[in-house]
CSV table of C-alpha atoms and ligand atoms in Angstrom, one decimal:
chain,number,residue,atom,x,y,z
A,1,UNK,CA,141.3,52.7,97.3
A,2,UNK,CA,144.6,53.3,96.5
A,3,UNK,CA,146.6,57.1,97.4
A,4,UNK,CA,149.5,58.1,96.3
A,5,UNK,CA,151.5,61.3,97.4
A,6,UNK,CA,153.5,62.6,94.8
A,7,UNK,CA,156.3,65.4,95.8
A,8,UNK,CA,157.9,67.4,93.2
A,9,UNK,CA,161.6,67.8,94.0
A,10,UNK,CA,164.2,70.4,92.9
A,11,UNK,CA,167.3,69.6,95.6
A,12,UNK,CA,165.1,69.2,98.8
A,13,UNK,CA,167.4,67.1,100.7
A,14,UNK,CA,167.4,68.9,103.8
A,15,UNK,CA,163.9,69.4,103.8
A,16,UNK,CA,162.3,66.7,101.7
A,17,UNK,CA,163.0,64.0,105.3
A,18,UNK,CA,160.1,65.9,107.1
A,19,UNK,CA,158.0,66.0,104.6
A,20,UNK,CA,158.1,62.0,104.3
A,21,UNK,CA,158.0,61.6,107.7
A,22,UNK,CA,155.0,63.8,108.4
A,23,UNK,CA,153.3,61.7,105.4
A,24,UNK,CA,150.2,59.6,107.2
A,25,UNK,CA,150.8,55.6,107.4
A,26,UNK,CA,147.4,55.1,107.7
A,27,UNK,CA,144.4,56.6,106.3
A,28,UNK,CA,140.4,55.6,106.5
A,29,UNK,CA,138.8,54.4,103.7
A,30,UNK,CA,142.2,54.1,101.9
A,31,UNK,CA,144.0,50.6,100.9
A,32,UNK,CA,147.6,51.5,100.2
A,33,UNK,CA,149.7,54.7,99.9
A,34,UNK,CA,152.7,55.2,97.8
A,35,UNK,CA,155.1,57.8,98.1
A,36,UNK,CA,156.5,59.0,94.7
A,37,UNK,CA,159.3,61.6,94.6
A,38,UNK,CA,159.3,63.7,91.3
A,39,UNK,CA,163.5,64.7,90.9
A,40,UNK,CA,163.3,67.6,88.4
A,41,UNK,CA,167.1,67.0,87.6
A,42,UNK,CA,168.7,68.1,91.2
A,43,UNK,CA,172.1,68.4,91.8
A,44,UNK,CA,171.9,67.5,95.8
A,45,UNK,CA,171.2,64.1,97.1
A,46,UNK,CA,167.7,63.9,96.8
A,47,UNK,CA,166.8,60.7,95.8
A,48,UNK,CA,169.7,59.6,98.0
A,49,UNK,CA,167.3,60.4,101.0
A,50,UNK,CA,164.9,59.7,99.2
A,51,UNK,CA,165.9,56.5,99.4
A,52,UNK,CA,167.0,56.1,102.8
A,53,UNK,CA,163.8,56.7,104.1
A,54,UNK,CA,161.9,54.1,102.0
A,55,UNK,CA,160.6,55.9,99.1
A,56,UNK,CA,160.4,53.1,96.2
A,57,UNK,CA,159.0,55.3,93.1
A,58,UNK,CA,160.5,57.6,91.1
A,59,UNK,CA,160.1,60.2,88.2
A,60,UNK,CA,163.3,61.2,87.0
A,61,UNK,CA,164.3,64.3,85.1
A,62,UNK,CA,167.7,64.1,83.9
A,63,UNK,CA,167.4,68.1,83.6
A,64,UNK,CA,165.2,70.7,85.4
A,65,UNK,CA,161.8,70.8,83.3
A,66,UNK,CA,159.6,72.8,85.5
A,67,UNK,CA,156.9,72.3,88.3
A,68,UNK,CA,154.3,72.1,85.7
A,69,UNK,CA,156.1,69.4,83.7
A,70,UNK,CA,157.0,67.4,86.8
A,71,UNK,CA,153.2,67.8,88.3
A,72,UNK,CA,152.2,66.2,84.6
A,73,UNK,CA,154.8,63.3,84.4
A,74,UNK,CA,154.2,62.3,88.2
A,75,UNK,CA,150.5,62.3,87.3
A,76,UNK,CA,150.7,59.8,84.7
A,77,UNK,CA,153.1,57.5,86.8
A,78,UNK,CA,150.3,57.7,89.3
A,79,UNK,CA,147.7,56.6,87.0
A,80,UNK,CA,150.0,53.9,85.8
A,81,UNK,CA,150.1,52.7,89.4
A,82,UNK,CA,146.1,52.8,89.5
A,83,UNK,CA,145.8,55.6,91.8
A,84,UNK,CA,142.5,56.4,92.9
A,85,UNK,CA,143.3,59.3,94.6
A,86,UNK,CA,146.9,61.6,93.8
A,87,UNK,CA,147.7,64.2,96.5
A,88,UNK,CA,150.7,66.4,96.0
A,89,UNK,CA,152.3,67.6,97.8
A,90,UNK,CA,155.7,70.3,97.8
A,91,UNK,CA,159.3,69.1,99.4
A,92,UNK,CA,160.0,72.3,101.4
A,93,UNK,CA,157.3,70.9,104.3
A,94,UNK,CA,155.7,74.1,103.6
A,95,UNK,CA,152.3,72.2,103.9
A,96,UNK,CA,151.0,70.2,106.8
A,97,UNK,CA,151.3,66.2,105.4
A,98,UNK,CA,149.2,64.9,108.4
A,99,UNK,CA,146.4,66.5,107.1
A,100,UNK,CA,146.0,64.5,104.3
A,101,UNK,CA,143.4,62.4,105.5
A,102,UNK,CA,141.2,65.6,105.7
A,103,UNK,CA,142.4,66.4,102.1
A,104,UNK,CA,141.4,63.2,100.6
A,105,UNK,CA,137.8,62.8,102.6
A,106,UNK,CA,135.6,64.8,100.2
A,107,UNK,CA,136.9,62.5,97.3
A,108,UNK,CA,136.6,59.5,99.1
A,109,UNK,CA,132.4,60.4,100.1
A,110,UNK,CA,132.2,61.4,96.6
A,111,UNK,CA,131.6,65.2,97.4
A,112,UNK,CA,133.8,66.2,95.4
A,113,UNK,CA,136.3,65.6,92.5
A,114,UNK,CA,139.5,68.4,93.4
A,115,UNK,CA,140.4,69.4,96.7
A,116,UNK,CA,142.5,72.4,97.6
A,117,UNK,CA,144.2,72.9,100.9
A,118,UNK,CA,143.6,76.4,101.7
A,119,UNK,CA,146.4,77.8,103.6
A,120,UNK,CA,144.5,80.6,105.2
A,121,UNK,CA,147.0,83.2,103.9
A,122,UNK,CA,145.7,86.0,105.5
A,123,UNK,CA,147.1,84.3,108.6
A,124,UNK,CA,150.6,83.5,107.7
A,125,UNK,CA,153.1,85.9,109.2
A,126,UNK,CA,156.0,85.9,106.9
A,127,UNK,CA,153.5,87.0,104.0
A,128,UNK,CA,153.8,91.0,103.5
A,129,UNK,CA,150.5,92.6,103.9
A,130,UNK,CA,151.1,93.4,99.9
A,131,UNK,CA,151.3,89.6,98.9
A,132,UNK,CA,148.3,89.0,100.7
A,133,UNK,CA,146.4,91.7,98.9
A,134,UNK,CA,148.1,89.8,95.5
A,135,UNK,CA,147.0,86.7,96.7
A,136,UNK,CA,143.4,87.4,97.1
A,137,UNK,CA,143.5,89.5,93.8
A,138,UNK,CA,144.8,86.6,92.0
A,139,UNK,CA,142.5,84.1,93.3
A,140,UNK,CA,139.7,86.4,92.4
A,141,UNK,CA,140.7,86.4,88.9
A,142,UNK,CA,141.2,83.0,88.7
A,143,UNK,CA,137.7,82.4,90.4
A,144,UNK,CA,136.5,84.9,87.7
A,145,UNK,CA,138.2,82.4,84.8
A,146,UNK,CA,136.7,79.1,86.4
A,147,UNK,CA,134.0,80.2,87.9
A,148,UNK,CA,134.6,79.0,91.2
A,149,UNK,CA,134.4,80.2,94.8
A,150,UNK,CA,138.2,79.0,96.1
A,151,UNK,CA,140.0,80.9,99.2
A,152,UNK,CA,143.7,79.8,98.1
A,153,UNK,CA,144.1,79.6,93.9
A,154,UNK,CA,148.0,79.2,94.4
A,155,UNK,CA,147.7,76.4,97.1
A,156,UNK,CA,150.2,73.5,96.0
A,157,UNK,CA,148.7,70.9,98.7
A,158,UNK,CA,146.2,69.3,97.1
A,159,UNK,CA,144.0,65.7,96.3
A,160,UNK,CA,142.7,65.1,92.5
A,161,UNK,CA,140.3,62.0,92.1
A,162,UNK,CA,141.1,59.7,89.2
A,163,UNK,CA,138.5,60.9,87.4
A,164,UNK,CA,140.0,64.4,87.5
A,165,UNK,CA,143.7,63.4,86.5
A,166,UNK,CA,142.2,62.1,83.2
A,167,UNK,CA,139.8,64.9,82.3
A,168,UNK,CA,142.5,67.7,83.1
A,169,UNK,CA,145.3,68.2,80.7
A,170,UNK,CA,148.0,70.6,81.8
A,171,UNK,CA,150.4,72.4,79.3
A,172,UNK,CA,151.8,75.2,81.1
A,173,UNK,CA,155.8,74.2,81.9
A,174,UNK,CA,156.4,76.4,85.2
A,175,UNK,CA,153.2,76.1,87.2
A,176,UNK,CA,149.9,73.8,86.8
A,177,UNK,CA,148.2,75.1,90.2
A,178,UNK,CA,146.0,78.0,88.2
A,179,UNK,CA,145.5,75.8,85.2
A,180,UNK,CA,144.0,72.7,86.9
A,181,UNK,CA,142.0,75.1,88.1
A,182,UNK,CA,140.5,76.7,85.1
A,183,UNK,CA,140.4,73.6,83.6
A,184,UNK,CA,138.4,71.9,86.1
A,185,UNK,CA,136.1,74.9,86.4
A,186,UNK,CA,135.5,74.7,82.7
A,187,UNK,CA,135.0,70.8,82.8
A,188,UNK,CA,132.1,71.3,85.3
A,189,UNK,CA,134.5,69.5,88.1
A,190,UNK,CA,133.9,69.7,91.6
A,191,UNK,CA,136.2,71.4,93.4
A,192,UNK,CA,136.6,71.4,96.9
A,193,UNK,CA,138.3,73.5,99.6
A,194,UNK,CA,140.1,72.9,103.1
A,195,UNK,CA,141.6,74.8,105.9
A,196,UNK,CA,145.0,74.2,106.8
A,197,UNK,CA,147.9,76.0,108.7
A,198,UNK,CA,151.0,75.8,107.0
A,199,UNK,CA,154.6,75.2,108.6
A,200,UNK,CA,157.1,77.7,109.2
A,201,UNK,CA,159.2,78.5,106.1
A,202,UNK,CA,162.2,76.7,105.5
A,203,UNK,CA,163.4,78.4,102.7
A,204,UNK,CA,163.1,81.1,100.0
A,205,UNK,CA,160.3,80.1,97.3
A,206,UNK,CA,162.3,79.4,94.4
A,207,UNK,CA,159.9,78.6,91.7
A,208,UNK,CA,159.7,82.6,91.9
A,209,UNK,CA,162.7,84.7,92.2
A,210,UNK,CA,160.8,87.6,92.9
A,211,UNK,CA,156.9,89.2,93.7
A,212,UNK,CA,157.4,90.7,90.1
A,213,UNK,CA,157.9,87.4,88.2
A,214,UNK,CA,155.2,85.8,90.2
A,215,UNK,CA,152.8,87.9,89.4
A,216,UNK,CA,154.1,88.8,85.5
A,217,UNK,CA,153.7,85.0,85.2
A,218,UNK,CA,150.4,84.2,87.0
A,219,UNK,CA,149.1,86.9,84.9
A,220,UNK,CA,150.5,85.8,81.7
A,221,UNK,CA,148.7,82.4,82.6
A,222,UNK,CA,145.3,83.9,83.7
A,223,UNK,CA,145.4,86.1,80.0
A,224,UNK,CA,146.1,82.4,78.2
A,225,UNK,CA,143.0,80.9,80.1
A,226,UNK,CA,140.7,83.5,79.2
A,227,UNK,CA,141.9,83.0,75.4
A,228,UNK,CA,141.5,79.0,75.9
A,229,UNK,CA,138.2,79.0,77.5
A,230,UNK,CA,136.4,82.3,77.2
A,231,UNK,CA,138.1,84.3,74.4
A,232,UNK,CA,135.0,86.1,74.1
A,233,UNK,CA,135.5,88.0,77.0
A,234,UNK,CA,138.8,89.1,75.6
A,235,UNK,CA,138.4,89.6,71.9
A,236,UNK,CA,134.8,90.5,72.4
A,237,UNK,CA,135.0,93.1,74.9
A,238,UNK,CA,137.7,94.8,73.0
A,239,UNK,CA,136.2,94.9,70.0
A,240,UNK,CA,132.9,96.3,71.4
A,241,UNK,CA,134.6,99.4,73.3
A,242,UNK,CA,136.5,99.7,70.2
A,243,UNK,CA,133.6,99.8,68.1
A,244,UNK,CA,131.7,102.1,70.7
A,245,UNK,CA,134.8,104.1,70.5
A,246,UNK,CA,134.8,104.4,67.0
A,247,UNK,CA,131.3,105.8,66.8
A,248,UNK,CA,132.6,109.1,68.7
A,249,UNK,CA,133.9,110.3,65.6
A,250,UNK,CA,132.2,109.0,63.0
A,251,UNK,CA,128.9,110.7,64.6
A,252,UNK,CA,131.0,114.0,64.9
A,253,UNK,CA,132.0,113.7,61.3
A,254,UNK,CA,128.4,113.4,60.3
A,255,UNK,CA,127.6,116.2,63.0
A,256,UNK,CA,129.8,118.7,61.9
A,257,UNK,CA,130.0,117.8,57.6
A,258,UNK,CA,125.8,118.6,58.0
A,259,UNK,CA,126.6,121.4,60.1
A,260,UNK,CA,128.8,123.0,58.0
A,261,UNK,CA,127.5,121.8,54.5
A,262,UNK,CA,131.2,120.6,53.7
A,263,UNK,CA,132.9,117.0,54.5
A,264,UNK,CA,136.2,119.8,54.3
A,265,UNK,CA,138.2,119.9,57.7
A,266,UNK,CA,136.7,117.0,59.3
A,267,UNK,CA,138.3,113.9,57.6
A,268,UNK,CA,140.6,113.6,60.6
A,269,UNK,CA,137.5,112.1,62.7
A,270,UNK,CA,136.6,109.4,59.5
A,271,UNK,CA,140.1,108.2,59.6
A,272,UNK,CA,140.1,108.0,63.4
A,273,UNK,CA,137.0,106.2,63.3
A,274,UNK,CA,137.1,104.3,60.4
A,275,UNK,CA,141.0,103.0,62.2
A,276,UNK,CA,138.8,102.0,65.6
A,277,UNK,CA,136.4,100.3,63.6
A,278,UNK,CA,138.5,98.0,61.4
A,279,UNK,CA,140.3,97.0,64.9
A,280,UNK,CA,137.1,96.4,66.2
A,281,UNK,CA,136.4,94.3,62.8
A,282,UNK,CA,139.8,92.6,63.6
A,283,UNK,CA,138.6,91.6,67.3
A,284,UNK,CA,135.9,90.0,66.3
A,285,UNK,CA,137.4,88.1,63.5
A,286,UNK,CA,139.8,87.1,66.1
A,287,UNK,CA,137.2,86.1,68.3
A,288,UNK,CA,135.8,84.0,65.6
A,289,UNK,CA,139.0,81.7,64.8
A,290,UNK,CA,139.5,81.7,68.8
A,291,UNK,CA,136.5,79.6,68.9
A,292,UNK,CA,136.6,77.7,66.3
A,293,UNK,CA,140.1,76.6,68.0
A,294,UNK,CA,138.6,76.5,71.2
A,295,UNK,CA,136.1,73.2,69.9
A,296,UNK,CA,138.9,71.6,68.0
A,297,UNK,CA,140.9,71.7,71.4
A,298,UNK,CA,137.6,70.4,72.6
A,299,UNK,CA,137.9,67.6,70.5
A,300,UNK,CA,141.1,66.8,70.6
A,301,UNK,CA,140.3,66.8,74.9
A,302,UNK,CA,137.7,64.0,74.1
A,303,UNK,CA,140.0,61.8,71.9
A,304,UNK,CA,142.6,62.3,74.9
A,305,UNK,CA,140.6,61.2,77.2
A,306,UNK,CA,139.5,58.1,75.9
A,307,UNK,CA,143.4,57.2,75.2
A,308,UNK,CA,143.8,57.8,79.0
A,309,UNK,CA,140.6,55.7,80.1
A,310,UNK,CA,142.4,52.8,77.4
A,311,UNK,CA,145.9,53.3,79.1
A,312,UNK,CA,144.9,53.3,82.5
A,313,UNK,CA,142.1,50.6,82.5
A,314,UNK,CA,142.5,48.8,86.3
B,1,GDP,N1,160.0,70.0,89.6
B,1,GDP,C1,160.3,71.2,89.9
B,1,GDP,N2,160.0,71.5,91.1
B,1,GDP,C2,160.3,72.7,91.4
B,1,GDP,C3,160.9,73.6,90.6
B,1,GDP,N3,161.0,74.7,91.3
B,1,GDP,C4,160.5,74.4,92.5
B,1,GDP,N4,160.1,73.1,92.6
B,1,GDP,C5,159.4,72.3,93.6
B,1,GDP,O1,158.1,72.8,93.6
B,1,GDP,C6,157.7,72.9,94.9
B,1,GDP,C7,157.3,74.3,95.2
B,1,GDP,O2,158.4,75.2,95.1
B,1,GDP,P1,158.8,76.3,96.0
B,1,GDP,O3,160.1,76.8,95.7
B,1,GDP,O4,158.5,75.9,97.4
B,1,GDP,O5,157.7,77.4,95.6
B,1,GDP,P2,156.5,78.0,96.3
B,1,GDP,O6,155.3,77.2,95.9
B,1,GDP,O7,156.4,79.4,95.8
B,1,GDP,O8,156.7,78.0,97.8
B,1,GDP,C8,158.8,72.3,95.8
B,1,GDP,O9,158.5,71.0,96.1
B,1,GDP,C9,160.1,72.4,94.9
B,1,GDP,O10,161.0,71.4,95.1
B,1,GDP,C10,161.3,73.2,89.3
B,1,GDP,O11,161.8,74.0,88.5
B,1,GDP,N5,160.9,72.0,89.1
B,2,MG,MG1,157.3,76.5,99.0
């Protein structure tokens, strides 16, 4: 079996040398493992100590492109290097890298096909009791969207089997950590979680600048998912409270017109009503061309796959 540890890089040199030294050397029921360091286009010396301390593969950005994108590209790299197993990893030695035997276990016994490192955040001191309420909230929601059971949604430290790698396909540029799992959950991929205690921070997160973007973003994300994989829980359930809503005043039209023996002074609830209805008419048409999308993505998955299996043949 061959591992490799991938570690997305945007000017870590002072930090990225513990994070290689902490990597295992050895690991049961695994052949080889290769470091590769992702440089999203940094400005430091990076892949200078990169270097010096005997990392031999490489994905270079010659300009910042985003976690997401650099999670993607070192995926492929790792495939073309016949990885069985890929565990990233992130260069601010925010995770513990001697636990990545206990990462890679499930996988290797075939229990399962993704495995998250949870970092037990409810734990972690320098998280504010407010980001730990945000980070079970947006776990939830992304358990909700995958339908899985997962502790730690935003956890970076994580193994993918081979199989995984070619069924997910990730598109979102800043962050792939909620996607992969929405996809996976969608794809009927087993995904499995671990306890871990993280390091002491280094440094300042900086793929979000602050706990407004971070959640504006994961929820912008989320929103996309549901439209991707269940759109009718989105288009759907708005058009049925709209169309609920819109029989308030068309039953008070009726009400009233029969009441009164004249349609005269009670247009005002037709219009309201007839307006909620044809939004409700809308949703659902929406709904309809979301799916139809939806198995033409599905299609287009299939075909991608196959190219992959093709590509990637060992
Ligand atoms: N490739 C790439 N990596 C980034 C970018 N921003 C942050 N990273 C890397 O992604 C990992 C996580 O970033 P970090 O700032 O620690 O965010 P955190 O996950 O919120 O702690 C680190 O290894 C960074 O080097 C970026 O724009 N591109
Ligand atoms: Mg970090």
């Amino acid at each position: 079996m061959k591992l490799v540890v991938q570690v997305p890089c945007l000017n870590e040199e002072a930090t990225l040398p513990l994070v290689l030294k902490s990597i295992p050397k050895k690991i049961d029921g695994i052949d080889e493992i290769i470091i590769s360091v992702i440089d999203d286009g940094s400005s430091d010396r990076t892949v200078e100590v990169a270097r010096e301390h005997g990392v031999k593969h490489f994905v270079k950005h010659a300009r910042n492109q985003g976690l997401g994108r650099s999670f993607h590209d070192g995926v492929l790299y790792a495939l073309e290097l016949g990885a069985d197993i890929v565990v990233n990893t992130d260069g601010d030695n925010q995770y513990p890298q001697e636990r990545i035997g206990d990462l890679v276990r499930p996988i290797i016994n075939g229990k399962a096909d993704i495995v998250i490192a949870d970092r037990q955040t409810h734990k972690i001191a320098h998280f504010s009791t407010f980001k730990k309420w945000l980070q079970r909230l947006g776990s939830a929601v992304v358990n909700k969207a995958a339908g899985t059971r997962l502790p730690d949604a935003a956890s970076g430290f994580r193994a993918y089997s081979r199989e995984s790698l070619i069924r997910l396909n990730t598109i979102t540029r800043f962050s792939y950590c909620t996607e992969t799992i929405i996809q996976a959950g969608n794809k009927g991929l087993q995904i499995a979680s671990v306890p871990v205690d993280t390091n002491p921070k280094l440094r300042e997160s900086r793929l979000f600048k602050s706990t407004g973007e971070h959640v504006l973003k994961s929820a912008i994300t989320i929103i996309r998912a549901y439209i991707m994989y269940k759109p009718y829980i989105l288009f759907g359930g708005l058009g049925l409270t709209l169309f609920v809503l819109g029989l308030v005043p068309f039953a008070r039209f009726i009400y009233l017109s029969v009441q009164d023996g004249t349609t005269a002074g009670h247009i005002q609830s037709l219009l309201i009503g007839s307006l909620l209805m044809i939004t409700a008419f809308l949703c659902f048409v929406l709904n309809v061309i979301a799916d139809l999308i939806r198995i033409n993505r599905v299609l287009t998955e299939d075909n991608l796959e196959q190219t992959k299996r093709l590509r990637f043949e060992v």
